[in-house]
Amino acid sequence: SAVISQKPSRDICQRGTSLTIQCQVDSQVTMMFWYRQQPGQSLTLIATANQGSEATYESGFVIDKFPISRPNLTFSTLTVSNMSPEDSSIYLCSVVGAADTQYFGPGTRLTVL
Amino acid sequence: GENVEQHPSTLSVQEGDSAVIKCTYSDSASNYFPWYKQELGKGPQLIIDIRSNVGEKKDQRIAVTLNKTAKHFSLHITETQPEDSAVYFCAASIAGANNLFFGTGTRLTVIP
């Protein structure tokens, strides 16, 4: 399985500011995703991070709020823009490995005051 | 789209007993069903998965069963241990599409 790291592991931010979360994988992967997990809730897919092209967003998520970069096959960033307390969540990146299995990073725990 | 329901939301068992978590799905095209364990402060960890060409899969104390006709699948943990305490999520997808649809989670507590 792939080894996935995320930075930062947690952060506390003021409303109106932006935070960029990094996801690094130890091997090249084609498929990379970003999820949100609100407190005590399940995981919701935000977008698919496409290498070399714009991310594909799920219903309810827009590029202006969650811009994503994917400069190569091992790295991606998710920015949470113009944050409000409702953005307080765990943000997780995931990758698809062999046999379509999906592996998750450790997550970034974001608190917005 | 796919809708995955998961029950129960919380489950407490005595150490050594078995635990069963059940999920149903709505899209008959779904053919890949992973289970994840999430410990406090960590990301979800894949513990077992099953594809629609088999009805059961076992890995030591963990087993998963799938009933395609009824569109439900279950996680079975035998001889539970305190370290099994965590939140468990089921998911469903179409293999190759890679968009996982998650259940709402089950918080399992194993009482020593």
XYZ file of C-alpha atoms in Angstrom:
225
model
C 0.000 0.000 0.000
C 1.064 3.603 -0.597
C 2.450 5.728 2.227
C 0.629 9.049 2.351
C 1.571 12.084 4.406
C -0.320 15.318 4.931
C 0.758 18.717 6.163
C -0.241 20.283 8.436
C -1.677 17.599 10.690
C -3.855 20.199 12.356
C -4.381 23.948 12.380
C -6.501 26.598 14.011
C -7.387 29.491 11.693
C -9.309 32.721 11.809
C -12.407 33.173 9.702
C -11.815 34.849 6.367
C -8.331 33.399 5.937
C -7.198 30.519 3.701
C -5.252 27.346 4.433
C -3.385 25.138 1.990
C -3.089 21.444 2.818
C -0.404 19.321 1.218
C -0.601 15.630 0.358
C 2.521 13.646 -0.534
C 2.614 10.021 -1.693
C 5.688 7.812 -1.708
C 4.967 6.434 -5.191
C 3.404 7.661 -8.396
C -0.364 7.267 -8.458
C -2.869 8.082 -11.135
C -5.941 8.711 -9.016
C -5.897 11.128 -6.086
C -8.883 12.452 -4.154
C -9.762 14.955 -1.465
C -12.440 14.221 1.144
C -14.028 16.177 3.949
C -15.113 14.620 7.234
C -17.186 16.937 9.356
C -17.148 16.358 13.139
C -18.665 12.987 13.983
C -19.718 12.427 10.381
C -18.822 10.217 7.463
C -16.550 11.060 4.552
C -17.704 13.199 1.636
C -15.772 13.433 -1.608
C -14.789 16.999 -2.492
C -12.990 16.440 -5.779
C -10.717 14.303 -7.888
C -7.272 15.856 -8.277
C -6.264 15.430 -11.915
C -2.626 15.645 -12.886
C -2.073 18.314 -15.496
C -5.670 19.503 -15.644
C -8.375 21.077 -13.527
C -9.813 19.081 -10.658
C -13.224 17.461 -10.989
C -15.553 18.687 -8.244
C -18.514 16.907 -6.710
C -21.893 18.516 -6.331
C -21.816 21.155 -3.634
C -18.105 21.922 -3.937
C -16.651 24.654 -6.152
C -13.193 25.574 -7.322
C -13.311 29.088 -5.876
C -13.800 27.685 -2.393
C -11.563 24.609 -2.695
C -8.873 25.187 -5.321
C -6.765 22.087 -5.940
C -3.392 21.644 -7.566
C -1.824 18.413 -8.833
C 1.539 19.276 -10.351
C 2.772 15.663 -10.547
C 1.817 12.069 -9.753
C 3.008 12.160 -6.128
C 1.756 15.504 -4.798
C -1.416 17.552 -4.469
C -2.664 20.528 -2.511
C -6.115 21.552 -1.362
C -6.805 25.131 -0.335
C -9.747 26.000 1.867
C -10.503 29.610 0.986
C -12.228 32.394 2.884
C -12.844 30.059 5.804
C -15.837 30.111 8.122
C -16.508 28.010 11.242
C -18.583 25.643 9.059
C -15.340 24.627 7.332
C -14.067 23.068 10.557
C -13.496 19.452 9.538
C -10.914 16.804 8.891
C -9.615 16.990 5.339
C -8.256 13.752 3.910
C -6.456 12.911 0.730
C -6.626 9.429 -0.730
C -4.997 7.529 -3.547
C -5.935 4.473 -5.541
C -3.490 1.606 -5.426
C -3.434 -1.852 -6.908
C -6.746 -3.580 -7.614
C -8.653 -0.301 -7.222
C -8.091 -0.215 -3.470
C -8.207 3.260 -1.981
C -5.846 4.379 0.788
C -6.193 7.438 2.961
C -3.739 9.862 4.450
C -3.731 10.694 8.184
C -5.889 13.777 7.664
C -5.633 17.467 8.494
C -7.802 18.590 11.392
C -8.934 22.162 10.758
C -10.621 24.387 13.308
C -11.920 27.784 12.192
C -12.653 30.365 14.872
C -26.477 8.045 -7.154
C -25.443 5.373 -4.702
C -26.853 5.456 -1.157
C -25.174 3.396 1.562
C -26.865 2.836 4.897
C -25.022 1.440 7.907
C -26.283 -0.011 11.197
C -25.887 0.193 14.101
C -24.431 3.635 14.715
C -22.937 2.474 18.022
C -22.091 -1.002 19.245
C -20.683 -2.142 22.584
C -19.482 -5.698 23.117
C -17.599 -7.562 25.802
C -14.043 -8.533 25.008
C -14.012 -11.922 23.323
C -17.533 -11.587 21.903
C -18.324 -11.092 18.230
C -19.396 -7.851 16.560
C -21.463 -7.524 13.409
C -21.984 -4.344 11.387
C -24.417 -4.262 8.478
C -24.648 -2.090 5.376
C -27.082 -1.850 2.494
C -26.547 -0.186 -0.860
C -28.922 1.029 -3.539
C -27.055 0.866 -6.855
C -27.027 -2.636 -8.303
C -24.031 -1.617 -10.454
C -21.798 -1.337 -7.359
C -19.341 -4.219 -7.266
C -16.624 -3.249 -4.809
C -17.196 -3.007 -1.048
C -14.348 -1.971 1.269
C -14.414 -1.598 5.037
C -12.351 1.006 6.866
C -11.352 1.357 10.502
C -10.754 4.853 11.822
C -9.092 5.348 15.170
C -9.233 8.660 16.974
C -7.082 11.286 15.289
C -6.155 9.054 12.348
C -7.220 8.557 8.777
C -9.377 5.585 7.727
C -7.442 2.346 7.356
C -8.582 -0.307 4.898
C -9.126 -3.556 6.820
C -10.870 -5.789 4.304
C -12.743 -5.556 1.033
C -14.925 -7.766 -1.108
C -15.871 -7.788 -4.749
C -19.165 -8.914 -6.185
C -17.791 -12.121 -7.648
C -17.513 -13.693 -4.175
C -19.939 -14.053 -1.297
C -17.534 -14.135 1.617
C -13.960 -13.216 2.454
C -12.052 -13.828 5.651
C -8.832 -12.474 7.099
C -7.983 -13.849 10.543
C -10.629 -12.471 12.953
C -12.345 -10.349 10.321
C -14.810 -11.537 7.704
C -17.108 -9.830 5.241
C -20.186 -11.307 3.591
C -22.010 -10.007 0.541
C -25.551 -10.683 -0.628
C -25.887 -9.142 -4.076
C -29.530 -10.060 -4.464
C -30.511 -8.281 -1.277
C -27.847 -5.572 -1.784
C -26.366 -5.847 1.650
C -22.987 -6.683 3.100
C -21.740 -7.200 6.626
C -18.537 -7.039 8.644
C -17.948 -9.708 11.256
C -15.270 -9.393 13.920
C -14.729 -12.423 16.135
C -12.901 -12.651 19.464
C -12.977 -8.890 19.834
C -10.159 -7.128 21.626
C -9.979 -3.637 23.171
C -7.798 -2.491 20.269
C -10.716 -3.200 17.924
C -12.454 -0.171 19.445
C -12.787 2.419 16.668
C -15.243 3.806 14.131
C -15.882 1.466 11.221
C -17.091 2.658 7.814
C -18.453 0.577 4.986
C -18.331 1.863 1.420
C -19.511 0.910 -2.031
C -18.316 1.743 -5.499
C -18.080 0.580 -9.049
C -14.597 -0.828 -9.525
C -12.676 1.458 -11.800
C -14.886 4.460 -11.106
C -13.067 4.937 -7.789
C -15.777 7.152 -6.284
C -16.408 5.607 -2.878
C -19.800 6.121 -1.253
C -19.496 5.771 2.503
C -21.895 4.620 5.163
C -22.472 6.779 8.224
C -20.113 4.818 10.455
C -20.359 2.541 13.489
C -18.595 3.351 16.722
C -17.487 0.023 18.186
C -16.482 -0.163 21.831
C -14.954 -3.358 23.169
C -15.274 -3.533 26.938
C -12.363 -5.276 28.678
